[in-house]
C-alpha cells in the first residue's frame, strides 16, 4: 500500500517537473517574425531589442513587450476642418506614410505614436493651410505636402519614427464656394468657346476674302494675257496681210473693191442709226469707173469698129 502511494506521488512530481520545464522552455525561447522587433525588459528595465529569428530569454526575469511592426505604414486620418487665410472652412483628408526605425524609442519615448502622429499632422496642417487662401490651398498641394513632411519628420525623429511622405487626399471647400467655382468655370468655358467661335469666323472670312482676291487677280491676269495674245495675233495678221499686199502689187481697182467690202462692217451694230458716207467712197467709185472706162476705150492704133471679114 505504501509502495503504491509512493509511486503515485512520484508520478505527480515527475508530471509537475515536466510541466515546469515546458513552461520554462516556452518562456525562454522566442521566435520573432521578419519585419518585427521585440523590446525585452529585465526586472522592469529595458534590456535589449530582439531581432527577427530565434531568441533566448531568462524565464521569470525577462519580459517581452508586444511586438512592433517595422514595416512602412500608411495611416489615413479622417477629414479635418481647417480655416484658410480668407476665413473659409475647408475639409482636408490627410494620408501619412511612416516607418518605425527604433523600437526602443517608439516604446519609451511616446505612449501612442499613432495617435501622436495624427494629432501632430492635424495641428501642422492647420498651421500651414491657415497661412494660405483658398485658391493657394487648392493649387499648392505639393508645397503643403513638402512642409508637412518636413515638420512631421523632425518632430517624430526622437520617437524613432521616420515620416517618408504626406499626401492631401482631398480638399473640400464649402458647398456655396463649390457652386461659385463651378459657375465661374462654366462662364470661363463659355467665354473661351465664344472667343474660339469668333476667331474661327474671322479666319473663315479672311480666307474667303483672300480666295476671292486671288481669284480676281488670276482672272485679271488671264484677261490681260488673252488681250496680249489677241493683240499679238491681230498684229501678226496685219503684218501678214500687209506683206501679201506689197508682194501682190495690187492696182487701184482692187483696193477700191476691198474698200467697198469693208463698208458694211462699219455699219454693223444696233447703235449705228446714222450712216456717214466718207469722202473716200467717191474716190473709190471714181477709181472703179475709170478702171471700167479704160477697159472699154480702145488703145492707140486700134479702130473703134469691128473689122469686117
Short mmCIF file of C-alpha atoms in Angstrom, two decimals:
data_model
loop_
_atom_site.label_atom_id
_atom_site.label_comp_id
_atom_site.label_asym_id
_atom_site.label_seq_id
_atom_site.Cartn_x
_atom_site.Cartn_y
_atom_site.Cartn_z
CA UNK A 1 0.00 0.00 0.00
CA UNK A 2 2.79 2.40 0.90
CA UNK A 3 4.60 1.47 -2.33
CA UNK A 4 1.52 2.37 -4.37
CA UNK A 5 1.16 5.74 -2.68
CA UNK A 6 4.84 6.46 -3.17
CA UNK A 7 4.62 5.62 -6.89
CA UNK A 8 1.63 7.93 -7.30
CA UNK A 9 3.45 10.77 -5.58
CA UNK A 10 6.50 10.15 -7.73
CA UNK A 11 4.42 10.27 -10.90
CA UNK A 12 2.80 13.52 -9.80
CA UNK A 13 6.18 15.07 -9.03
CA UNK A 14 7.52 14.00 -12.42
CA UNK A 15 4.50 15.47 -14.14
CA UNK A 16 4.94 18.74 -12.26
CA UNK A 17 8.62 18.85 -13.18
CA UNK A 18 7.84 18.21 -16.85
CA UNK A 19 5.20 20.92 -16.86
CA UNK A 20 7.62 23.30 -15.17
CA UNK A 21 10.33 22.51 -17.70
CA UNK A 22 7.90 23.06 -20.57
CA UNK A 23 6.82 26.40 -19.13
CA UNK A 24 10.43 27.45 -18.64
CA UNK A 25 11.31 26.46 -22.20
CA UNK A 26 8.23 28.23 -23.51
CA UNK A 27 9.14 31.40 -21.65
CA UNK A 28 12.78 31.19 -22.60
CA UNK A 29 12.51 30.65 -26.35
CA UNK A 30 11.08 33.44 -28.51
CA UNK A 31 10.79 33.41 -32.32
CA UNK A 32 10.49 36.90 -33.78
CA UNK A 33 8.95 37.13 -37.31
CA UNK A 34 10.59 39.07 -40.10
CA UNK A 35 10.00 42.87 -40.07
CA UNK A 36 9.10 42.75 -36.38
CA UNK A 37 11.02 43.81 -33.28
CA UNK A 38 10.53 42.99 -29.63
CA UNK A 39 11.60 45.02 -26.61
CA UNK A 40 12.83 42.95 -23.63
CA UNK A 41 12.61 44.27 -20.08
CA UNK A 42 14.66 42.66 -17.30
CA UNK A 43 13.26 43.28 -13.87
CA UNK A 44 11.25 46.21 -15.21
CA UNK A 45 14.09 47.95 -17.06
CA UNK A 46 14.93 47.98 -20.75
CA UNK A 47 17.36 45.18 -21.51
CA UNK A 48 17.57 44.69 -25.30
CA UNK A 49 15.67 44.62 -28.58
CA UNK A 50 15.05 41.22 -30.10
CA UNK A 51 15.70 40.90 -33.84
CA UNK A 52 13.89 38.52 -36.23
CA UNK A 53 14.76 34.89 -35.63
CA UNK A 54 15.29 32.60 -32.58
CA UNK A 55 15.99 34.38 -29.27
CA UNK A 56 16.58 33.08 -25.72
CA UNK A 57 15.26 34.85 -22.63
CA UNK A 58 15.74 34.31 -18.94
CA UNK A 59 12.43 32.98 -17.69
CA UNK A 60 10.59 34.84 -14.94
CA UNK A 61 13.18 37.64 -15.15
CA UNK A 62 12.93 38.88 -18.74
CA UNK A 63 9.59 40.13 -20.08
CA UNK A 64 8.87 40.61 -23.78
CA UNK A 65 6.67 43.57 -24.65
CA UNK A 66 4.23 43.43 -27.62
CA UNK A 67 6.00 43.20 -30.95
CA UNK A 68 6.39 46.35 -33.05
CA UNK A 69 5.84 46.40 -36.83
CA UNK A 70 8.97 47.75 -38.51
CA UNK A 71 7.41 47.99 -41.98
CA UNK A 72 6.32 51.25 -43.57
CA UNK A 73 2.78 52.00 -42.53
CA UNK A 74 0.04 54.06 -44.15
CA UNK A 75 -2.44 55.88 -41.95
CA UNK A 76 -5.41 57.78 -43.37
CA UNK A 77 -6.79 60.36 -40.98
CA UNK A 78 -10.44 61.46 -41.02
CA UNK A 79 -11.32 64.83 -42.62
CA UNK A 80 -10.16 67.78 -40.57
CA UNK A 81 -11.80 71.24 -40.70
CA UNK A 82 -9.17 73.89 -41.47
CA UNK A 83 -9.67 77.67 -41.68
CA UNK A 84 -7.85 79.36 -44.55
CA UNK A 85 -6.40 82.87 -44.56
CA UNK A 86 -9.57 84.26 -46.19
CA UNK A 87 -11.73 82.78 -43.36
CA UNK A 88 -13.14 79.84 -45.28
CA UNK A 89 -13.54 76.44 -43.65
CA UNK A 90 -12.27 73.58 -45.81
CA UNK A 91 -12.29 69.86 -45.04
CA UNK A 92 -8.94 68.15 -45.69
CA UNK A 93 -8.19 64.40 -45.73
CA UNK A 94 -4.57 63.51 -44.95
CA UNK A 95 -2.58 60.34 -45.59
CA UNK A 96 0.76 59.82 -43.78
CA UNK A 97 3.42 57.27 -44.72
CA UNK A 98 5.78 56.49 -41.85
CA UNK A 99 8.08 53.74 -40.56
CA UNK A 100 9.35 52.80 -37.11
CA UNK A 101 13.13 52.82 -37.19
CA UNK A 102 13.85 52.47 -33.44
CA UNK A 103 11.67 50.07 -31.46
CA UNK A 104 13.06 51.25 -28.11
CA UNK A 105 12.28 54.93 -28.79
CA UNK A 106 8.85 54.10 -30.17
CA UNK A 107 8.14 52.17 -26.95
CA UNK A 108 9.52 54.51 -24.28
CA UNK A 109 9.60 57.98 -25.86
CA UNK A 110 5.89 58.13 -26.71
CA UNK A 111 2.94 56.26 -25.27
CA UNK A 112 0.91 56.05 -28.53
CA UNK A 113 2.88 57.02 -31.59
CA UNK A 114 -0.08 56.53 -33.99
CA UNK A 115 -2.22 58.99 -32.05
CA UNK A 116 0.73 61.35 -31.71
CA UNK A 117 1.36 61.32 -35.49
CA UNK A 118 -2.33 62.00 -36.16
CA UNK A 119 -2.52 64.95 -33.77
CA UNK A 120 0.77 66.37 -34.99
CA UNK A 121 -0.35 66.10 -38.62
CA UNK A 122 -3.62 67.87 -37.81
CA UNK A 123 -2.00 70.79 -35.99
CA UNK A 124 0.73 71.19 -38.59
CA UNK A 125 -1.84 71.09 -41.40
CA UNK A 126 -3.85 73.87 -39.75
CA UNK A 127 -0.73 75.99 -39.33
CA UNK A 128 0.34 75.55 -42.96
CA UNK A 129 -3.07 75.95 -44.60
CA UNK A 130 -4.02 78.80 -42.25
CA UNK A 131 -1.43 80.98 -43.98
CA UNK A 132 -2.90 80.35 -47.46
CA UNK A 133 -6.09 81.48 -49.13
CA UNK A 134 -8.47 79.01 -50.73
CA UNK A 135 -7.06 79.30 -54.23
CA UNK A 136 -3.49 78.81 -53.00
CA UNK A 137 -4.54 75.85 -50.89
CA UNK A 138 -6.20 74.19 -53.89
CA UNK A 139 -3.25 74.77 -56.22
CA UNK A 140 -0.31 74.28 -53.82
CA UNK A 141 -0.71 70.67 -52.72
CA UNK A 142 2.90 69.76 -53.43
CA UNK A 143 4.19 72.64 -51.30
CA UNK A 144 1.79 71.75 -48.46
CA UNK A 145 2.83 68.09 -48.64
CA UNK A 146 6.51 69.04 -48.50
CA UNK A 147 6.07 71.34 -45.50
CA UNK A 148 4.02 68.75 -43.61
CA UNK A 149 6.58 66.02 -44.25
CA UNK A 150 9.49 68.17 -43.04
CA UNK A 151 7.71 69.22 -39.83
CA UNK A 152 6.44 65.73 -39.05
CA UNK A 153 9.80 64.09 -39.76
CA UNK A 154 11.63 66.49 -37.46
CA UNK A 155 9.07 66.11 -34.65
CA UNK A 156 8.82 62.31 -34.82
CA UNK A 157 12.56 61.67 -35.16
CA UNK A 158 13.04 61.43 -31.40
CA UNK A 159 10.21 58.89 -31.24
CA UNK A 160 12.08 56.51 -33.53
CA UNK A 161 9.73 57.21 -36.44
CA UNK A 162 10.61 58.39 -39.93
CA UNK A 163 7.88 60.13 -41.93
CA UNK A 164 8.58 59.45 -45.61
CA UNK A 165 5.59 61.04 -47.25
CA UNK A 166 2.47 63.11 -46.56
CA UNK A 167 -0.37 63.44 -49.05
CA UNK A 168 -3.52 65.56 -49.05
CA UNK A 169 -6.12 63.12 -50.28
CA UNK A 170 -8.92 65.66 -50.69
CA UNK A 171 -9.61 69.35 -50.09
CA UNK A 172 -13.34 70.06 -49.95
CA UNK A 173 -14.39 73.73 -49.79
CA UNK A 174 -17.89 74.71 -48.59
CA UNK A 175 -20.85 73.91 -50.81
CA UNK A 176 -21.53 77.57 -51.59
CA UNK A 177 -17.93 78.07 -52.65
CA UNK A 178 -18.10 74.95 -54.83
CA UNK A 179 -21.21 76.32 -56.58
CA UNK A 180 -19.48 79.66 -57.17
CA UNK A 181 -16.38 77.93 -58.52
CA UNK A 182 -18.48 75.77 -60.86
CA UNK A 183 -20.32 78.86 -62.16
CA UNK A 184 -17.01 80.64 -62.67
CA UNK A 185 -15.54 77.69 -64.54
CA UNK A 186 -18.69 77.38 -66.64
CA UNK A 187 -18.55 81.09 -67.52
CA UNK A 188 -14.86 80.77 -68.36
CA UNK A 189 -15.53 77.81 -70.65
CA UNK A 190 -18.36 79.67 -72.37
CA UNK A 191 -16.13 82.72 -72.82
CA UNK A 192 -13.41 80.58 -74.38
CA UNK A 193 -15.97 78.93 -76.65
CA UNK A 194 -17.24 82.35 -77.84
CA UNK A 195 -13.66 83.51 -78.45
CA UNK A 196 -12.83 80.38 -80.41
CA UNK A 197 -16.03 80.74 -82.46
CA UNK A 198 -15.23 84.39 -83.22
CA UNK A 199 -11.68 83.52 -84.19
CA UNK A 200 -12.95 80.75 -86.44
CA UNK A 201 -15.42 83.11 -88.12
CA UNK A 202 -12.68 85.70 -88.54
CA UNK A 203 -10.29 83.19 -90.08
CA UNK A 204 -13.04 81.92 -92.37
CA UNK A 205 -13.83 85.47 -93.58
CA UNK A 206 -10.14 86.20 -94.09
CA UNK A 207 -9.64 83.01 -96.08
CA UNK A 208 -12.77 83.66 -98.13
CA UNK A 209 -11.66 87.24 -98.90
CA UNK A 210 -8.17 86.01 -99.72
CA UNK A 211 -9.58 83.38 -102.04
CA UNK A 212 -11.83 85.96 -103.75
CA UNK A 213 -8.87 88.33 -104.16
CA UNK A 214 -6.68 85.58 -105.58
CA UNK A 215 -9.49 84.63 -107.96
CA UNK A 216 -9.89 88.21 -109.16
CA UNK A 217 -6.12 88.53 -109.62
CA UNK A 218 -5.93 85.32 -111.59
CA UNK A 219 -8.97 86.33 -113.67
CA UNK A 220 -7.44 89.75 -114.41
CA UNK A 221 -4.12 88.16 -115.30
CA UNK A 222 -5.93 85.75 -117.59
CA UNK A 223 -7.81 88.61 -119.31
CA UNK A 224 -4.59 90.60 -119.71
CA UNK A 225 -2.79 87.64 -121.22
CA UNK A 226 -5.76 86.99 -123.52
CA UNK A 227 -5.73 90.61 -124.68
CA UNK A 228 -1.99 90.46 -125.25
CA UNK A 229 -2.36 87.27 -127.27
CA UNK A 230 -5.24 88.75 -129.28
CA UNK A 231 -3.22 91.90 -129.95
CA UNK A 232 -0.24 89.79 -130.98
CA UNK A 233 -2.48 87.73 -133.29
CA UNK A 234 -4.01 90.84 -134.87
CA UNK A 235 -0.54 92.39 -135.29
CA UNK A 236 0.71 89.22 -136.94
CA UNK A 237 -2.38 89.13 -139.18
CA UNK A 238 -1.93 92.78 -140.19
CA UNK A 239 1.75 92.16 -140.87
CA UNK A 240 0.92 89.12 -142.98
CA UNK A 241 -1.77 90.96 -144.93
CA UNK A 242 0.47 93.99 -145.39
CA UNK A 243 3.27 91.79 -146.69
CA UNK A 244 0.92 89.97 -149.01
CA UNK A 245 -0.43 93.25 -150.40
CA UNK A 246 3.05 94.57 -151.09
CA UNK A 247 4.10 91.33 -152.70
CA UNK A 248 0.99 91.19 -154.89
CA UNK A 249 1.31 94.86 -156.04
CA UNK A 250 -2.47 95.48 -156.23
CA UNK A 251 -3.88 98.13 -158.57
CA UNK A 252 -6.31 100.86 -157.62
CA UNK A 253 -9.34 98.90 -158.78
CA UNK A 254 -8.64 96.04 -156.33
CA UNK A 255 -8.11 98.46 -153.46
CA UNK A 256 -11.36 100.24 -154.28
CA UNK A 257 -13.21 96.91 -154.34
CA UNK A 258 -11.82 95.90 -150.94
CA UNK A 259 -12.83 99.25 -149.53
CA UNK A 260 -16.39 98.71 -150.71
CA UNK A 261 -16.46 95.30 -148.98
CA UNK A 262 -15.36 96.90 -145.72
CA UNK A 263 -18.15 99.48 -145.61
CA UNK A 264 -20.93 97.05 -144.49
CA UNK A 265 -18.83 96.02 -141.47
CA UNK A 266 -18.51 99.64 -140.43
CA UNK A 267 -22.32 99.98 -140.47
CA UNK A 268 -22.89 96.86 -138.34
CA UNK A 269 -24.43 97.23 -134.89
CA UNK A 270 -27.75 98.34 -133.47
CA UNK A 271 -26.29 101.63 -132.24
CA UNK A 272 -25.47 102.87 -135.74
CA UNK A 273 -28.59 104.91 -136.53
CA UNK A 274 -26.84 107.41 -138.83
CA UNK A 275 -24.62 106.44 -141.76
CA UNK A 276 -21.85 108.77 -142.74
CA UNK A 277 -20.53 108.31 -146.24
CA UNK A 278 -16.83 109.06 -146.15
CA UNK A 279 -15.18 111.08 -148.90
CA UNK A 280 -13.03 108.11 -149.76
CA UNK A 281 -16.15 106.38 -151.12
CA UNK A 282 -16.40 108.82 -154.03
CA UNK A 283 -12.74 108.36 -154.77
CA UNK A 284 -13.21 104.58 -154.74
CA UNK A 285 -16.21 104.79 -157.08
CA UNK A 286 -14.30 107.14 -159.30
CA UNK A 287 -11.39 104.69 -159.44
CA UNK A 288 -13.71 101.82 -160.33
CA UNK A 289 -15.37 103.90 -163.02
CA UNK A 290 -12.08 104.90 -164.52
CA UNK A 291 -10.96 101.29 -164.48
CA UNK A 292 -14.01 100.13 -166.37
CA UNK A 293 -13.75 103.15 -168.70
CA UNK A 294 -10.16 102.40 -169.52
CA UNK A 295 -11.09 98.82 -170.22
CA UNK A 296 -13.79 99.88 -172.71
CA UNK A 297 -11.65 102.59 -174.57
CA UNK A 298 -9.50 101.24 -177.47
CA UNK A 299 -5.83 101.83 -177.30
CA UNK A 300 -3.90 103.94 -179.86
CA UNK A 301 -3.66 102.23 -183.33
CA UNK A 302 -6.86 100.29 -182.72
CA UNK A 303 -10.12 101.20 -184.54
CA UNK A 304 -13.31 101.57 -182.77
CA UNK A 305 -15.23 99.44 -185.21
CA UNK A 306 -15.23 95.77 -185.61
CA UNK A 307 -13.12 94.68 -188.54
CA UNK A 308 -15.03 93.21 -191.38
CA UNK A 309 -14.20 89.96 -192.93
#
